[in-house]
mmCIF file with all atom_site columns, C-alpha atoms in Angstrom:
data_model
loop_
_atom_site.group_PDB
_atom_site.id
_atom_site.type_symbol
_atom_site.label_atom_id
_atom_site.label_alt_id
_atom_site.label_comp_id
_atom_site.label_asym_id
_atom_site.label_entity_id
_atom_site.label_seq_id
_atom_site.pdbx_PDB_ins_code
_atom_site.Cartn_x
_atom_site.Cartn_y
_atom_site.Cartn_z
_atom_site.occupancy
_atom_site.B_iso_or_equiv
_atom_site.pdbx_formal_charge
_atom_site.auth_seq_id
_atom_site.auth_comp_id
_atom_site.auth_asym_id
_atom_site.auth_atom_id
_atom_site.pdbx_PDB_model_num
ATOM 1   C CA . UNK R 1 1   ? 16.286 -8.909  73.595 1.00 62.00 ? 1   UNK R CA 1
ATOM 2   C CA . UNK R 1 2   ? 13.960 -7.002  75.607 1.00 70.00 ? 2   UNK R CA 1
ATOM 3   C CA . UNK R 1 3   ? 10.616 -9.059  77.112 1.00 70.00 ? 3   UNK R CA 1
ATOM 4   C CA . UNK R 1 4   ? 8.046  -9.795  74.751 1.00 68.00 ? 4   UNK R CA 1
ATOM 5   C CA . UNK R 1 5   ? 9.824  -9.250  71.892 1.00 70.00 ? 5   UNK R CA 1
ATOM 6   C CA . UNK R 1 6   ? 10.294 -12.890 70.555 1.00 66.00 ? 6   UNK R CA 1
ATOM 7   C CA . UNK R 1 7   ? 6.349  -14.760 70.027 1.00 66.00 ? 7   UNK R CA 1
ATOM 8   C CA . UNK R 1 8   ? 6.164  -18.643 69.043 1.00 66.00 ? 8   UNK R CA 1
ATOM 9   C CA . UNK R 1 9   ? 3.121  -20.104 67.927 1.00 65.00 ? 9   UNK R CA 1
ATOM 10  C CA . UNK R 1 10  ? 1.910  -21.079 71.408 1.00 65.00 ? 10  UNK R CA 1
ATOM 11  C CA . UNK R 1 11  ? 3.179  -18.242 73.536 1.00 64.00 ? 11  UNK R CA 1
ATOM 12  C CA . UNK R 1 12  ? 5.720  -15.605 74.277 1.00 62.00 ? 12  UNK R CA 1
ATOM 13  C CA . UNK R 1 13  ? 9.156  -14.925 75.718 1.00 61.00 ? 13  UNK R CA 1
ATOM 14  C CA . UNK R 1 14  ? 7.847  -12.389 78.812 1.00 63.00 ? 14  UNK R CA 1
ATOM 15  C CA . UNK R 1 15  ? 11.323 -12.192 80.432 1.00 69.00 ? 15  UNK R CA 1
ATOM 16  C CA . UNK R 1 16  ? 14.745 -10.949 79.167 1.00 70.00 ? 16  UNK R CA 1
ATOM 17  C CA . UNK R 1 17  ? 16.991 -12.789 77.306 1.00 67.00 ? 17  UNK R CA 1
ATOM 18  C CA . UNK R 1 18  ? 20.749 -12.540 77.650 1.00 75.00 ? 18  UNK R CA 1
ATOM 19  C CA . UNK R 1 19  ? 23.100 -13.548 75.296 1.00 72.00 ? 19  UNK R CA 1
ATOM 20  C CA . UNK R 1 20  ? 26.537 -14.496 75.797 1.00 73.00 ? 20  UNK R CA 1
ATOM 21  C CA . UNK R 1 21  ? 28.914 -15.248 72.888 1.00 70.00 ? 21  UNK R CA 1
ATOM 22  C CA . UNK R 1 22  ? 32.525 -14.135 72.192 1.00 72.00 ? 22  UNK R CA 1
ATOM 23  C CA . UNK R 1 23  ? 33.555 -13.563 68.593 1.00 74.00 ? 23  UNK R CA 1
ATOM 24  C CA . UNK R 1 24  ? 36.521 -15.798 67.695 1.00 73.00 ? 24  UNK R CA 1
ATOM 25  C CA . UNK R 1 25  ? 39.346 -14.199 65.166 1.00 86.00 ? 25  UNK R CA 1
ATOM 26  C CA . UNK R 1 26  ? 39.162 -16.037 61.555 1.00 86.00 ? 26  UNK R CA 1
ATOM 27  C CA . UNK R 1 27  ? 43.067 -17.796 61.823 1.00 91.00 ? 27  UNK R CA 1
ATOM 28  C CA . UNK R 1 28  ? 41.240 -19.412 64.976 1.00 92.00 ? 28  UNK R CA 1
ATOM 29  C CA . UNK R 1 29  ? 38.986 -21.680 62.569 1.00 94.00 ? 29  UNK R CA 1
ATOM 30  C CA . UNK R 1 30  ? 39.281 -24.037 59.976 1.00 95.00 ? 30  UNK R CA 1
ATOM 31  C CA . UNK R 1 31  ? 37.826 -25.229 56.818 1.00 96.00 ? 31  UNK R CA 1
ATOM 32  C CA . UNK R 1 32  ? 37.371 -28.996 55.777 1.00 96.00 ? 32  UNK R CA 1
ATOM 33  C CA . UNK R 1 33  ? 36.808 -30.024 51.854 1.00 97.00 ? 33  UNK R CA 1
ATOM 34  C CA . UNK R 1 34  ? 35.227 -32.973 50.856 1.00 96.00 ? 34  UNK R CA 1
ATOM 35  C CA . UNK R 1 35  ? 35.293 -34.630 47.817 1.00 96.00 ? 35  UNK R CA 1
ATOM 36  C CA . UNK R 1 36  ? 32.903 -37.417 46.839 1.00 94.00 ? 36  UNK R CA 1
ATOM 37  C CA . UNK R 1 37  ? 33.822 -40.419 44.418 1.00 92.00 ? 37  UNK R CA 1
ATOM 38  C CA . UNK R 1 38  ? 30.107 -39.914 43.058 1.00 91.00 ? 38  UNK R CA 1
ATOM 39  C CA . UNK R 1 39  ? 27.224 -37.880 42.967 1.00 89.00 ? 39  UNK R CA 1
ATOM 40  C CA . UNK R 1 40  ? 24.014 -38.935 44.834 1.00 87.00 ? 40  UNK R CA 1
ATOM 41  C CA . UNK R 1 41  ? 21.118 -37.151 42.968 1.00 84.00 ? 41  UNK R CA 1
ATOM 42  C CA . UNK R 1 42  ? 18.981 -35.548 45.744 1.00 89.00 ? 42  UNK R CA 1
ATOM 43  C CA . UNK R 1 43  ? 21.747 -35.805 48.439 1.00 92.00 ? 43  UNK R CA 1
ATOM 44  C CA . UNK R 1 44  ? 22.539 -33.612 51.507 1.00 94.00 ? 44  UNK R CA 1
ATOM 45  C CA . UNK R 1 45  ? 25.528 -33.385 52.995 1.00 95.00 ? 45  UNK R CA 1
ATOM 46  C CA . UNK R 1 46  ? 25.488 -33.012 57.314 1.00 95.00 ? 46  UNK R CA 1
ATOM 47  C CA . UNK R 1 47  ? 28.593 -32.991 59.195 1.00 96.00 ? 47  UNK R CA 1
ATOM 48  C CA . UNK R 1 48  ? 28.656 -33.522 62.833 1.00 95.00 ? 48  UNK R CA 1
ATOM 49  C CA . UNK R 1 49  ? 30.966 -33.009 65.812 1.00 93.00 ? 49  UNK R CA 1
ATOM 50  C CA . UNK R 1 50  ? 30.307 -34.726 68.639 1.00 87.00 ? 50  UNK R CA 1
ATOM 51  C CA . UNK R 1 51  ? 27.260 -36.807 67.363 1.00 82.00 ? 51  UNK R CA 1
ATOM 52  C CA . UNK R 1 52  ? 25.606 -33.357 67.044 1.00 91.00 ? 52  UNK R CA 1
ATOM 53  C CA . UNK R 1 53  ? 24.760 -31.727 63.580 1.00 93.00 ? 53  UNK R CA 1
ATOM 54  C CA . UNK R 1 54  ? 26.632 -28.468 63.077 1.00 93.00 ? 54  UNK R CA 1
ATOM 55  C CA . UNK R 1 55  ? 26.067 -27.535 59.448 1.00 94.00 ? 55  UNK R CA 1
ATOM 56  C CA . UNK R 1 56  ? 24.326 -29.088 56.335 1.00 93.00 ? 56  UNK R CA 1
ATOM 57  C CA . UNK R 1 57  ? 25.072 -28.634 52.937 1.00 94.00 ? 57  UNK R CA 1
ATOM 58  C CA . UNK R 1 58  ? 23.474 -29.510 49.889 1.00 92.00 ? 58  UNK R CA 1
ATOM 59  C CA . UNK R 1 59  ? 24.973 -31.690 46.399 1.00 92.00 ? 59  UNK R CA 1
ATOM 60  C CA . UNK R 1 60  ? 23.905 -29.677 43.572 1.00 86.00 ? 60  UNK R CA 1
ATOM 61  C CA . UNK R 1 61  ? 26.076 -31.438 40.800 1.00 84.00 ? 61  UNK R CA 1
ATOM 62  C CA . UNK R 1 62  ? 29.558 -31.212 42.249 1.00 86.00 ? 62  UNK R CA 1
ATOM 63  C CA . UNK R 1 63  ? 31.969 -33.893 43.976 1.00 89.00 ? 63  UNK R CA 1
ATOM 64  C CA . UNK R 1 64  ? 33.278 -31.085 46.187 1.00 94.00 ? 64  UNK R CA 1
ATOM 65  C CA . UNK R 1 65  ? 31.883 -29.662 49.167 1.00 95.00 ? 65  UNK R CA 1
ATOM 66  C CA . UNK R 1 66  ? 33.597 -27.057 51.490 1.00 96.00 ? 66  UNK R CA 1
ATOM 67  C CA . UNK R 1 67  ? 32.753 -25.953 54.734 1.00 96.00 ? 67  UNK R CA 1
ATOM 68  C CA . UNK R 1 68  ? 34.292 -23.225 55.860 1.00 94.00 ? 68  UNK R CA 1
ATOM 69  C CA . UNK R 1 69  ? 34.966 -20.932 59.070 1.00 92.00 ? 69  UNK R CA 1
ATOM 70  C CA . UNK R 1 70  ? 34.891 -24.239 61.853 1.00 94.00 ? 70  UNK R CA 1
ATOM 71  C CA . UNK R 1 71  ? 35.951 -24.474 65.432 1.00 93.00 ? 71  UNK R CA 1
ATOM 72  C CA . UNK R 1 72  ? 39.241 -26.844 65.920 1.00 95.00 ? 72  UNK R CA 1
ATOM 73  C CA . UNK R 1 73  ? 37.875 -30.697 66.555 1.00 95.00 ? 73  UNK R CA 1
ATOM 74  C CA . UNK R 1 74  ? 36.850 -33.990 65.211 1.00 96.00 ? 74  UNK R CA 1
ATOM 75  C CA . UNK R 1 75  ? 33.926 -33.919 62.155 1.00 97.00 ? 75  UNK R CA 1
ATOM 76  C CA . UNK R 1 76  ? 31.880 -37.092 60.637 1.00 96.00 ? 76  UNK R CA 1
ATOM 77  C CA . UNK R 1 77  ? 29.720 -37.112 58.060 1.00 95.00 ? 77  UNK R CA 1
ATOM 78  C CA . UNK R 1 78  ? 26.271 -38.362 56.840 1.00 95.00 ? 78  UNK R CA 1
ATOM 79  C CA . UNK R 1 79  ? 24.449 -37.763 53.564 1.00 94.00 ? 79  UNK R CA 1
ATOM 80  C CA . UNK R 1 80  ? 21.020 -37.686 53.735 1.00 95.00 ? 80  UNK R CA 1
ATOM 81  C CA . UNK R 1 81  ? 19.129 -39.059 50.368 1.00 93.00 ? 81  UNK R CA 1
ATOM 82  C CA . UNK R 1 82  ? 16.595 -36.417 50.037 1.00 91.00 ? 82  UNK R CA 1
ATOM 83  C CA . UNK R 1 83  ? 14.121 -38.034 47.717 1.00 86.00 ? 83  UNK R CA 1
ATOM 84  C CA . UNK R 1 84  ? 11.310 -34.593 47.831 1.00 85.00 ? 84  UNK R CA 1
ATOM 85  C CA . UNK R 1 85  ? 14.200 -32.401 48.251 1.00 86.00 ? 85  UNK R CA 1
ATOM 86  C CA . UNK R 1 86  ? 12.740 -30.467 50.931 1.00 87.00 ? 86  UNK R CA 1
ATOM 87  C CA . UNK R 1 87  ? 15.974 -30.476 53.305 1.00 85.00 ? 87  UNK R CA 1
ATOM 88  C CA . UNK R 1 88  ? 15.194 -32.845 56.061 1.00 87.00 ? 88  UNK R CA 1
ATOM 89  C CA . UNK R 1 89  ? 14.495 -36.334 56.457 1.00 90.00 ? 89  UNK R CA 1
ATOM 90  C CA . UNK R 1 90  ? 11.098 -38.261 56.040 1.00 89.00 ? 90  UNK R CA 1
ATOM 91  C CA . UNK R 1 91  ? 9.658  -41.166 57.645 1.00 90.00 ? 91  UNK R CA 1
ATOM 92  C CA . UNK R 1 92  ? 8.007  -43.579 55.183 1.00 85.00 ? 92  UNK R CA 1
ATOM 93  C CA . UNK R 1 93  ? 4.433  -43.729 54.637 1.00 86.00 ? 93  UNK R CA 1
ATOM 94  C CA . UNK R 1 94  ? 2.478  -47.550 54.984 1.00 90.00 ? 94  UNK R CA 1
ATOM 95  C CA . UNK R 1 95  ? -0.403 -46.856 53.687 1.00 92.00 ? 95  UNK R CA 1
ATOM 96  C CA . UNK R 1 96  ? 1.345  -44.778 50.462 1.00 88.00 ? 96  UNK R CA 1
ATOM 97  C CA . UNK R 1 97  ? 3.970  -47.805 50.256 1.00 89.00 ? 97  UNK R CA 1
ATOM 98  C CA . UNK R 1 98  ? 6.884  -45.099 50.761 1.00 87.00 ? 98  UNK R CA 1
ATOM 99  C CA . UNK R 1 99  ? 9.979  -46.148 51.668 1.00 90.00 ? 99  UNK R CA 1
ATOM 100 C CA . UNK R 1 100 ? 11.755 -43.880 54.571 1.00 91.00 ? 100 UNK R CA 1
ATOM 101 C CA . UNK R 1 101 ? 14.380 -41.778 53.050 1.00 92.00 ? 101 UNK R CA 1
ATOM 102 C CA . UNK R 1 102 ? 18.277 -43.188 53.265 1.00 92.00 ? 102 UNK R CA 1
ATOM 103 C CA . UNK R 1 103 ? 20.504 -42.260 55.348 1.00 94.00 ? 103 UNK R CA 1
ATOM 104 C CA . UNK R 1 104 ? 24.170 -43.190 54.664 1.00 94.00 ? 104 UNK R CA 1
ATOM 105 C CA . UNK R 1 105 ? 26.266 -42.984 57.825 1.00 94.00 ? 105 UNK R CA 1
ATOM 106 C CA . UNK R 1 106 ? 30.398 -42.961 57.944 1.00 93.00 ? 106 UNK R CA 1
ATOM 107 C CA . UNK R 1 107 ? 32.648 -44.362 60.488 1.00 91.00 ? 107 UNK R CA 1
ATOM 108 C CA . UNK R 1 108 ? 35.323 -42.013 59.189 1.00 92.00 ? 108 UNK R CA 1
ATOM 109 C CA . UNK R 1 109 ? 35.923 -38.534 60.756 1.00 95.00 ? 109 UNK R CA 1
ATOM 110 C CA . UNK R 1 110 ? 38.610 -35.940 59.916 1.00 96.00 ? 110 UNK R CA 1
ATOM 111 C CA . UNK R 1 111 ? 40.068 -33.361 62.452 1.00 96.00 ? 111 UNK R CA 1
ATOM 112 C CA . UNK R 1 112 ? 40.046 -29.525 61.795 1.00 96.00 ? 112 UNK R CA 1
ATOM 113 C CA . UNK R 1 113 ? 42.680 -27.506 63.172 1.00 95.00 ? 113 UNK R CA 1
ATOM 114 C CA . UNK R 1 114 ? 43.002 -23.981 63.590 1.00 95.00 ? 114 UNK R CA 1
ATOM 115 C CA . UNK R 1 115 ? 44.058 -22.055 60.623 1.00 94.00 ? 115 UNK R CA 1
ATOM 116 C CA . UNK R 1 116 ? 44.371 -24.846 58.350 1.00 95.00 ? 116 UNK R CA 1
ATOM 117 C CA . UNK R 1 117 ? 42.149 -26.237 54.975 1.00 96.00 ? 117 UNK R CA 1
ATOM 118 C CA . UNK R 1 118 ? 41.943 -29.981 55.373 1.00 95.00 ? 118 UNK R CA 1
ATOM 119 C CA . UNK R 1 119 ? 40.579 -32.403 52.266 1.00 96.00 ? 119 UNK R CA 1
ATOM 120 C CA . UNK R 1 120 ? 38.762 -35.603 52.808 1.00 95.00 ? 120 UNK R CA 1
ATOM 121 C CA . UNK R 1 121 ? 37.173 -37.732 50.568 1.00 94.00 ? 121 UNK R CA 1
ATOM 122 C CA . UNK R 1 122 ? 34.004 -40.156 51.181 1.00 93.00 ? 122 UNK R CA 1
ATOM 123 C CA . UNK R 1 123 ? 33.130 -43.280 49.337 1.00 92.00 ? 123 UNK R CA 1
ATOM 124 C CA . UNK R 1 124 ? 29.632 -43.483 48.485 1.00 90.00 ? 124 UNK R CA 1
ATOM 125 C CA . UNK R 1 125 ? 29.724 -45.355 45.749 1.00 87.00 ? 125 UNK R CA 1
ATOM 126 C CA . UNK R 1 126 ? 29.248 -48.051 47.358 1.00 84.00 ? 126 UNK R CA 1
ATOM 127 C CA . UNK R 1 127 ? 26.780 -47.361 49.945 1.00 83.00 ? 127 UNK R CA 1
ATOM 128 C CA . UNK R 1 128 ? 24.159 -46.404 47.053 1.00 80.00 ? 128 UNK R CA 1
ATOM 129 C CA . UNK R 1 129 ? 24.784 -50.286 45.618 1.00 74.00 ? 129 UNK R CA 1
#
């Protein structure tokens, strides 16, 4: 990107900016499917690697959710209860009496390999009890 050519709110990038990336070949990465016992109305779906998000995904009326074209590793999960279904989650309000939006954590993970379509299910059934 040549300077100035990326603005924020507050300022602007005034030097270059390099990027380095190198394009992997698709039998390199995997895909992961997960199927959920129930439904959460509202819910989004985040999988992490490493304790760091790396895509999110939301339940629109289906028990399966696929996530395709990932780097080799370890994966956990977390649904996010998105009461005003606006993608992220909300602190609670005090004065409004609102309630912080849930977040239901997993202890399990599931390893992608290269090349290969792995299937996991989570139970959230009971969480939402």
């Amino acid at each position: 990107f040549l300077p100035n050519a990326i603005t924020g709110n507050n300022l602007h990038l005034a030097g270059a900016l390099e990027l380095d990336f190198t394009l992997g070949k698709e039998k390199d990465l995997g895909s992961l499917n997960i199927v959920l016992d129930t439904i959460p109305s509202h819910g989004v779906i985040i999988l992490h690697s490493l304790r760091k998000e790396v895509k999110r995904k939301a339940i629109k009326n289906k028990n399966l959710i696929s996530f395709s074209h990932l780097k080799p590793g370890k994966y956990s999960f977390s649904i996010l209860i998105d009461s005003n279904e606006n993608g992220t989650w909300d602190t609670g309000d005090i004065f409004k009496n609102r309630p912080a939006e849930r977040m239901l954590w997993f202890n399990q993970t599931s390893t992608v390999r290269a090349n290969w379509e792995v299937e996991t299910t989570l139970n959230i059934k009971n969480k939402l009890e």
